[in-house]
Tab-separated table of C-alpha atoms and ligand atoms in Angstrom:
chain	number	residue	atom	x	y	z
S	57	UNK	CA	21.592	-40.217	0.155
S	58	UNK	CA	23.139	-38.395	2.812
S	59	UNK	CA	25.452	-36.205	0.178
S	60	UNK	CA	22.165	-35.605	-1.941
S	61	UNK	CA	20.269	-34.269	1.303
S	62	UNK	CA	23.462	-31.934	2.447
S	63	UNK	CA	23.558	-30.923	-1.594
S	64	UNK	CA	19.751	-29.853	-1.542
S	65	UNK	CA	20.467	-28.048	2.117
S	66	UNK	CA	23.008	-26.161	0.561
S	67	UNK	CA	20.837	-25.465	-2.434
S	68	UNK	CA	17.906	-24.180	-0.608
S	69	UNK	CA	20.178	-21.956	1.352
S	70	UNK	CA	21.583	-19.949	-1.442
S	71	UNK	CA	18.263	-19.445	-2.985
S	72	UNK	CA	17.064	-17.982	0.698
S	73	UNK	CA	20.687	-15.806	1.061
S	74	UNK	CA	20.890	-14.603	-2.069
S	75	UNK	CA	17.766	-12.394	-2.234
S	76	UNK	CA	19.108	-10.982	1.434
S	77	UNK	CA	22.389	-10.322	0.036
S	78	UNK	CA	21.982	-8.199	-2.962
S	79	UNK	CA	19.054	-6.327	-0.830
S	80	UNK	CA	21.576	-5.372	1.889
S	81	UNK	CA	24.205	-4.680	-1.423
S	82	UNK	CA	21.728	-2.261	-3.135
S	83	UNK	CA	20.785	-0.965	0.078
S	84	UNK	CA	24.251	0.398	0.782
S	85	UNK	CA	24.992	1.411	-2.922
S	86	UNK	CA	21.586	3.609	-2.895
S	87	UNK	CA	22.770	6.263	-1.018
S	88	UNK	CA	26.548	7.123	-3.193
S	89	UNK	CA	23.825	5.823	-6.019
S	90	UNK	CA	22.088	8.774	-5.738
S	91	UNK	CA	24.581	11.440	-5.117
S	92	UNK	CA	26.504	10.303	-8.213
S	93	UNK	CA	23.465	11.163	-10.053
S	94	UNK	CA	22.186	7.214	-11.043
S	95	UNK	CA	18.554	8.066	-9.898
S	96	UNK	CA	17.368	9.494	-13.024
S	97	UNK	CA	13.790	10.548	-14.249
S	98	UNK	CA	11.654	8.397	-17.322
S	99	UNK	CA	8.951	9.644	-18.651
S	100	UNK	CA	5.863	7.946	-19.641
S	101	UNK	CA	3.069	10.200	-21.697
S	102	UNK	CA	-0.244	10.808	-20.927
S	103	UNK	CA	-2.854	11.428	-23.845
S	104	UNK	CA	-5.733	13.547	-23.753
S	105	UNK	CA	-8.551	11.503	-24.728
S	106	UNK	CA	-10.571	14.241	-26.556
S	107	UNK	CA	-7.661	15.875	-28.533
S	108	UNK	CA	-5.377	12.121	-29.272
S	109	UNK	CA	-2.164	14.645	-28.195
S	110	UNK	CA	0.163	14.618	-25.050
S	111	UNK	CA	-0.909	16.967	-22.215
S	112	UNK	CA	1.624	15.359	-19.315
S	113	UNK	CA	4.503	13.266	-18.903
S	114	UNK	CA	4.430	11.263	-15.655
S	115	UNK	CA	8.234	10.829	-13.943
S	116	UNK	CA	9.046	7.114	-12.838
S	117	UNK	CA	12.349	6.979	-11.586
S	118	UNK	CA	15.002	4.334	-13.087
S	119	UNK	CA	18.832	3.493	-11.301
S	120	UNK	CA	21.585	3.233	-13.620
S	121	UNK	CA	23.038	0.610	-11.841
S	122	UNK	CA	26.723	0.258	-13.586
S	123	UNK	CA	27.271	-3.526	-12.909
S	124	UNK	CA	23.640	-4.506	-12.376
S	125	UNK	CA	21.892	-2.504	-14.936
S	126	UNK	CA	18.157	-0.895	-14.959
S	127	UNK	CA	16.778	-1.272	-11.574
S	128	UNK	CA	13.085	-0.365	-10.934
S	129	UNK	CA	11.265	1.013	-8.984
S	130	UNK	CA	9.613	-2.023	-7.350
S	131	UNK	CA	12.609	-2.216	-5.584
S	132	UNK	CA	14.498	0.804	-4.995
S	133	UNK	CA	11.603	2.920	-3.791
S	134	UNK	CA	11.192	0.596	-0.362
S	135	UNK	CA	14.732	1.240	0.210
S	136	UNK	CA	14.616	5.126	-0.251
S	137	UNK	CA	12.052	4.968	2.252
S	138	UNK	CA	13.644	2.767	4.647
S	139	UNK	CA	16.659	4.563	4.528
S	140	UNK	CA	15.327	8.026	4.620
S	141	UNK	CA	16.396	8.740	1.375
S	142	UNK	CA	12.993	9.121	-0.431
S	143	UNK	CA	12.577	12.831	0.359
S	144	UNK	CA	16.276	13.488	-1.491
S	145	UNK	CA	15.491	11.551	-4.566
S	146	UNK	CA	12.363	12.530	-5.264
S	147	UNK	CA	13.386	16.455	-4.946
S	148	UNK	CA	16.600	15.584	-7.389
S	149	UNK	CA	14.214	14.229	-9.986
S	150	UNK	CA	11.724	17.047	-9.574
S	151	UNK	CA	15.024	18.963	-10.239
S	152	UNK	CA	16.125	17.018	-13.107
S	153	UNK	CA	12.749	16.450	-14.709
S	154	UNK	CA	12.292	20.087	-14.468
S	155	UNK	CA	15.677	21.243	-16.780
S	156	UNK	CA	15.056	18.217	-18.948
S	157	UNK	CA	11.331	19.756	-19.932
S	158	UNK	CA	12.744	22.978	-20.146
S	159	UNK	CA	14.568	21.838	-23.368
S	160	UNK	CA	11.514	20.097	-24.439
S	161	UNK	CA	9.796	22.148	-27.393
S	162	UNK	CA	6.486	22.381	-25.380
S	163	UNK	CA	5.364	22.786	-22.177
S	164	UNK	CA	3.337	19.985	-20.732
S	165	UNK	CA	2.810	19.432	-16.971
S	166	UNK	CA	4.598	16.919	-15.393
S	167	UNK	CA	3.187	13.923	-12.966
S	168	UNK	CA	5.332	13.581	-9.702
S	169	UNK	CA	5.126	10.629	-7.131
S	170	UNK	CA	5.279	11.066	-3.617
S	171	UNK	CA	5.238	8.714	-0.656
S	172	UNK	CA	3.761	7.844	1.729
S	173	UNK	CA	6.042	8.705	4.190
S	174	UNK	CA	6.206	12.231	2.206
S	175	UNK	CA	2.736	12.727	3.079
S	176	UNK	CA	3.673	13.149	7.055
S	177	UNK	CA	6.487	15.959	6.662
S	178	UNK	CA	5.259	19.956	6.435
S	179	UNK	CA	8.319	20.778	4.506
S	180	UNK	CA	7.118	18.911	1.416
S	181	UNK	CA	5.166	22.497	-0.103
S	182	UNK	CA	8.524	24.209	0.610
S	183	UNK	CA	10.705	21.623	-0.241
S	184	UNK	CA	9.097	21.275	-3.649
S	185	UNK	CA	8.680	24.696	-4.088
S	186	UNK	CA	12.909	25.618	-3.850
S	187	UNK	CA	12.959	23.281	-6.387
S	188	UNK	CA	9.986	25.167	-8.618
S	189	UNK	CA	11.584	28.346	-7.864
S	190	UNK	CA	15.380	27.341	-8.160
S	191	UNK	CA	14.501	25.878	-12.014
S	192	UNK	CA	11.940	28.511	-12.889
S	193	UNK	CA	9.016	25.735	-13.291
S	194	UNK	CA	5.641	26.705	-12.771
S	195	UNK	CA	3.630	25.378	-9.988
S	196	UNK	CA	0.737	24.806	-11.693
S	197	UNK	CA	2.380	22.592	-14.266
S	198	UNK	CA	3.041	20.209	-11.346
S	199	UNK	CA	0.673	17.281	-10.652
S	200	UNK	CA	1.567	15.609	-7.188
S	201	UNK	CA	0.533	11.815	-7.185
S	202	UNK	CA	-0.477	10.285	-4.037
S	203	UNK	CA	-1.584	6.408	-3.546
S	204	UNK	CA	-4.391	6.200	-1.462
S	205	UNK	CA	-2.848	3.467	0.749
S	206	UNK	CA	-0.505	6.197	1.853
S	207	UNK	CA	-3.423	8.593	3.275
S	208	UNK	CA	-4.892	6.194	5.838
S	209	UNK	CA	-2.091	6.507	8.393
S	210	UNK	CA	-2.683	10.388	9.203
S	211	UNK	CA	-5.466	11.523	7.425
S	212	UNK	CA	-5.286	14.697	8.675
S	213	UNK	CA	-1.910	15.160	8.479
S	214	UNK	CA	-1.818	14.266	4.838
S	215	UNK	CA	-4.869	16.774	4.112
S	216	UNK	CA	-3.147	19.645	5.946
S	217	UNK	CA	0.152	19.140	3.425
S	218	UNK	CA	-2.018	18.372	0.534
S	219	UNK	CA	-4.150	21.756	0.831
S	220	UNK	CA	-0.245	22.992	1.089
S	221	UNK	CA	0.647	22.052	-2.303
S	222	UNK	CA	-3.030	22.744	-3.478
S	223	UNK	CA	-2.895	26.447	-2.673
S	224	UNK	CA	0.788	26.708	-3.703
S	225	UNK	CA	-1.238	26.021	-7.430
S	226	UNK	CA	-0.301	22.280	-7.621
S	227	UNK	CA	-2.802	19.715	-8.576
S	228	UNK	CA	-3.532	16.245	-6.725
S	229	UNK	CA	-4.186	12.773	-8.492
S	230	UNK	CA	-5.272	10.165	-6.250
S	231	UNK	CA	-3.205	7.088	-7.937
S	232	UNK	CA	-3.863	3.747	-7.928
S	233	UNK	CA	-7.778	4.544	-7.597
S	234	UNK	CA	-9.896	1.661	-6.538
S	235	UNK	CA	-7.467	-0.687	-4.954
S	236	UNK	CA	-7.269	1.643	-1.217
S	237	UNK	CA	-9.346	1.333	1.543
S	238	UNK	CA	-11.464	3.977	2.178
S	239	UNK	CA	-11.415	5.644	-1.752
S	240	UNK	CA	-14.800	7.469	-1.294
S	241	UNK	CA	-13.698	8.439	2.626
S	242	UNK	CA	-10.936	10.113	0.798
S	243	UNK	CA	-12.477	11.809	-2.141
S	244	UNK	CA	-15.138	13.832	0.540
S	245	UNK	CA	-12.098	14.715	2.810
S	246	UNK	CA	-8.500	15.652	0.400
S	247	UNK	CA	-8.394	18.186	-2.332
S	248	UNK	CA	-8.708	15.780	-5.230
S	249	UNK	CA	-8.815	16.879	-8.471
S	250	UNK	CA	-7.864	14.006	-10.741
S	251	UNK	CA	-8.822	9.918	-10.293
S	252	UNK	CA	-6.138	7.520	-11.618
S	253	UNK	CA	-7.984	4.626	-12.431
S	254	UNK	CA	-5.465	1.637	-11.296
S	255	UNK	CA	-4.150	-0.696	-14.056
S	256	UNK	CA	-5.929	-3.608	-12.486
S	257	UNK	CA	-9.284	-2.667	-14.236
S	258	UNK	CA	-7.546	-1.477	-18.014
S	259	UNK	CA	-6.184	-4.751	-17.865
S	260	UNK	CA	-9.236	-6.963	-17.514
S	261	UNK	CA	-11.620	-4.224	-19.237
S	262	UNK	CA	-11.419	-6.748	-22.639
S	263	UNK	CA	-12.875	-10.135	-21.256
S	264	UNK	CA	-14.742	-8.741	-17.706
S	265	UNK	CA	-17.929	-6.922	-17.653
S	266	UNK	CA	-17.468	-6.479	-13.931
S	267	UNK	CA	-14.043	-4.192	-14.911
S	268	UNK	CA	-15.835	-2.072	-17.826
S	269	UNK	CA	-18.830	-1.125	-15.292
S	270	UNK	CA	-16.072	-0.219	-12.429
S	271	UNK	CA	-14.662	1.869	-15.011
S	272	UNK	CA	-17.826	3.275	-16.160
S	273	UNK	CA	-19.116	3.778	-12.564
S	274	UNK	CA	-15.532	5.590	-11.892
S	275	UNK	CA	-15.770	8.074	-14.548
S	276	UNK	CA	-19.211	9.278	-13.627
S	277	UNK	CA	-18.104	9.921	-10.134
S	278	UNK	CA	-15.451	11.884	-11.654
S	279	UNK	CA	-17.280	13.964	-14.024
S	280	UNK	CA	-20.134	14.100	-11.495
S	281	UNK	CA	-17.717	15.610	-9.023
S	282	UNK	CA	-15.475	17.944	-11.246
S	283	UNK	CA	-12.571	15.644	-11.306
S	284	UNK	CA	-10.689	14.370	-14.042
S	285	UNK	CA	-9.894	10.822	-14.616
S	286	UNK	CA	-6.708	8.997	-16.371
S	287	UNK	CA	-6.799	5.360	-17.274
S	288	UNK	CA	-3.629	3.519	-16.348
S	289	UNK	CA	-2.040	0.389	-18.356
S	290	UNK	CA	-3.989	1.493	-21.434
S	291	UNK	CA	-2.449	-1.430	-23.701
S	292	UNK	CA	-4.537	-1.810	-27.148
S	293	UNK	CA	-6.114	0.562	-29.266
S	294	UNK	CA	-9.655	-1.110	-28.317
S	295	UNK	CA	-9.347	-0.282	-24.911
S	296	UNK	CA	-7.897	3.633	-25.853
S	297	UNK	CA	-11.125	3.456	-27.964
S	298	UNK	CA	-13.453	2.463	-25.040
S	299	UNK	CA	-12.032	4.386	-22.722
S	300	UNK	CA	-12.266	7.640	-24.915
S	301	UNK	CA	-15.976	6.554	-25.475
S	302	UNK	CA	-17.064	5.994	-21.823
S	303	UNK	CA	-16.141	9.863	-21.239
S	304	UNK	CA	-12.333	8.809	-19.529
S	305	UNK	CA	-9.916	12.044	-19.611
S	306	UNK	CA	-6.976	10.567	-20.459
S	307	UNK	CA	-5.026	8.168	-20.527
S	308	UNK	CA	-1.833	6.356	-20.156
S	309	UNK	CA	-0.167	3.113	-21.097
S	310	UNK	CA	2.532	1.146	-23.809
S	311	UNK	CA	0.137	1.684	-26.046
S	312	UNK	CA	0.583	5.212	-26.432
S	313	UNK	CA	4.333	5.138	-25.031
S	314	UNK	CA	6.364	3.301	-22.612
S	315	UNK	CA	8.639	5.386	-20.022
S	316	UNK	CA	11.593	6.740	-21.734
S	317	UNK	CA	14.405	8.693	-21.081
S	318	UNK	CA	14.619	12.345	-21.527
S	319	UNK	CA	16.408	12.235	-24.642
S	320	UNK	CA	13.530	9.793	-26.691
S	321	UNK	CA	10.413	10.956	-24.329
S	322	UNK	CA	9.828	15.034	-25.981
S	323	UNK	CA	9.907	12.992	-29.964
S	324	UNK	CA	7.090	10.868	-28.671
S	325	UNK	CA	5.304	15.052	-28.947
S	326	UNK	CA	5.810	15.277	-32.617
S	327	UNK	CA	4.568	11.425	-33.598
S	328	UNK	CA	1.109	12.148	-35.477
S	329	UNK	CA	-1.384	10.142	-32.962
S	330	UNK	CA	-4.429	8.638	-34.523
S	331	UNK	CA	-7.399	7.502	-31.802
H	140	C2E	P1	2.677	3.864	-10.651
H	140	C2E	O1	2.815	5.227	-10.087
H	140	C2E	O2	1.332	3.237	-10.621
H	140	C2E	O3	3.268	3.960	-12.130
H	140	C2E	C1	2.782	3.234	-13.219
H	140	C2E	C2	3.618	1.989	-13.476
H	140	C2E	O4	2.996	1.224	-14.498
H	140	C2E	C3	5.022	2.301	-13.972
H	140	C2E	O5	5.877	1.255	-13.512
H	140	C2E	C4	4.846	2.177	-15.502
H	140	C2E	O6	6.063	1.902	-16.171
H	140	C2E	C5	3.891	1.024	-15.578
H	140	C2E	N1	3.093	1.054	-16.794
H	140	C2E	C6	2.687	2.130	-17.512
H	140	C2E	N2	1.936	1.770	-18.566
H	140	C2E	C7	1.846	0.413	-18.544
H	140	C2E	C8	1.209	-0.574	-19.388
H	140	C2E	O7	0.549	-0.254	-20.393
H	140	C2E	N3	1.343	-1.871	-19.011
H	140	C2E	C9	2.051	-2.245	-17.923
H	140	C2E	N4	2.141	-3.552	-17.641
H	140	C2E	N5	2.688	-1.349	-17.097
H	140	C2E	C10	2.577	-0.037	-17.412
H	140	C2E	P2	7.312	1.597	-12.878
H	140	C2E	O8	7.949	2.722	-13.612
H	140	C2E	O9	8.064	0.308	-12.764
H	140	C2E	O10	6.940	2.129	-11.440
H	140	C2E	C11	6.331	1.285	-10.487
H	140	C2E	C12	5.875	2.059	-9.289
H	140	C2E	O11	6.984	2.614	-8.580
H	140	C2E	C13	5.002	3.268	-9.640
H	140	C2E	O12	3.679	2.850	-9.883
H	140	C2E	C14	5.144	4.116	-8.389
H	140	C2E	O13	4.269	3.647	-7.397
H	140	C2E	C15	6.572	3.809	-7.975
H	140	C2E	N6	7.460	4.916	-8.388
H	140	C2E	C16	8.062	5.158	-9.580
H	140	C2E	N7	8.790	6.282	-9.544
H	140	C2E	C17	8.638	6.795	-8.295
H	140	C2E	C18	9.131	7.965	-7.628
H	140	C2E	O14	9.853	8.807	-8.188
H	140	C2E	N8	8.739	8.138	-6.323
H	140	C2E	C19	7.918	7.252	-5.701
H	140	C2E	N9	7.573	7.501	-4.410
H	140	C2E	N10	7.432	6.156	-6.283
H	140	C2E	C20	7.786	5.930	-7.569
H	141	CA	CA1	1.932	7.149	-10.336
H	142	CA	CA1	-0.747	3.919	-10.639
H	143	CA	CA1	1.307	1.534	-8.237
């Protein structure tokens, strides 16, 4: 009995290290992991709702891991920002997404991510910009994504930098829209000019009535404001369907194209689209 107890002590223990250990691992390959160049840009499409073709490609950044594999995001992005790294990667896949699209055959904006933590640092318009300028990418085909969680810390901080990037001709989607705190606070106070309806609703749009009349009630505050609105975690063709209905913008999701790498992302442009 004893042996079985110390066996199940023992057991317990590398379940509760384990997670620790390759956390502190990946924490200390992140930094070489990035200046090698393993922090590389997907990209996931977004469909315009009224014309069925591509008008963006959001970036969502992957790790090459070469014994581990794909890492996500999930779990790299907390350790960019606790390590101070976040401002670094996300200017080397601005950099990267912008001479990958330059080989594209069209020229769609592209859909970049910022953090939180990004939204406290005045450099971010100039930062962004030596990037823009350095790779001859327009500003105005750059949409800056912000999470609204990431606004309530220093709200006026965050609306000084995002008027920054606004008048420097970038646009501003409020992601994740509907699961922050204070969404309608925000919408009166930032220069918004797109709604990213969160996943959360898409998902349960088929069986709940309560999720379609979010989404309904959403999309009229967009249009009644000026902004656009994308639908995130668009899965089935009923929902692309719906969504196009209701009045949505556009739209995003594995139904019209997962995240893919550079290489496989610009064919997804030349695949006839029927909504
Ligand atoms: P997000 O910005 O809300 O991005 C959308 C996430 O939903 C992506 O996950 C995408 O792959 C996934 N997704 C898209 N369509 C569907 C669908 O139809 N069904 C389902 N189940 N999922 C779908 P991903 O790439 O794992 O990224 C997760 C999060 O990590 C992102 O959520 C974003 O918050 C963060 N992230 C990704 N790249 C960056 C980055 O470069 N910088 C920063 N700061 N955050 C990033
Ligand atoms: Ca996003
Ligand atoms: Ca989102
Ligand atoms: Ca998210």
């Amino acid at each position: 009995a004893k042996d079985s107890g110390r066996g199940k002590y023992r057991y317990f223990r590398s379940q509760m290290a384990e997670p620790l250990a390759k956390r502190s691992r990946l924490e200390v390959d992140f930094r070489n992991a990035l200046l090698r160049g393993e922090i590389e840009p997907y990209y996931q499409p977004l469909i315009n709702l009224s014309t069925g073709n591509i008008e963006g490609y959001e970036i969502l950044a992957r790790w090459q891991h070469p014994e581990l594999g794909m890492i996500l995001p999930d779990v790299f992005v907390q350790i960019a920002e606790d390590t101070g790294t976040i401002g670094e990667m996300t200017l080397r896949l601005l950099r990267q997404a912008c001479l990958d699209s330059d080989e594209w055959p069209h020229s769609h904006y592209l859909a970049l991510n910022i953090s939180p933590v990004q939204l406290r640092n005045r450099d971010l318009r100039a930062d962004l910009c030596d990037v823009l300028k350095e790779t001859g990418f327009e500003a105005h085909r750059l949409e800056i994504e912000v999470t609204e969680n990431a606004l309530i810390y220093d709200l006026e901080t965050a609306r000084l930098i995002l008027w920054d990037l606004k008048i420097a001709g970038m646009t501003i989607a409020l992601d994740d829209f509907g699961t922050g705190y204070s969404s309608l606070h925000h919408l009166r106070k930032l220069p918004i000019d797109k709604l990213k309806i969160d996943q959360s609703f898409i998902r349960t749009m088929s069986h709940s009535a309560k999720s379609r009349k979010i989404v309904n009630a959403v999309i009229a505050l967009g249009s009644s404001m000026g902004l656009a609105t994308t639908a995130e975690g668009v899965e089935t063709e009923e929902s692309a369907l719906w969504l196009s209905q209701a009045g949505c913008t556009s739209a995003q999701g594995y139904y019209f194209g997962r995240p893919l790498p550079s290489s496989e992302a610009w064919l997804l442009d030349t695949t006839e689209r029927q909504l």
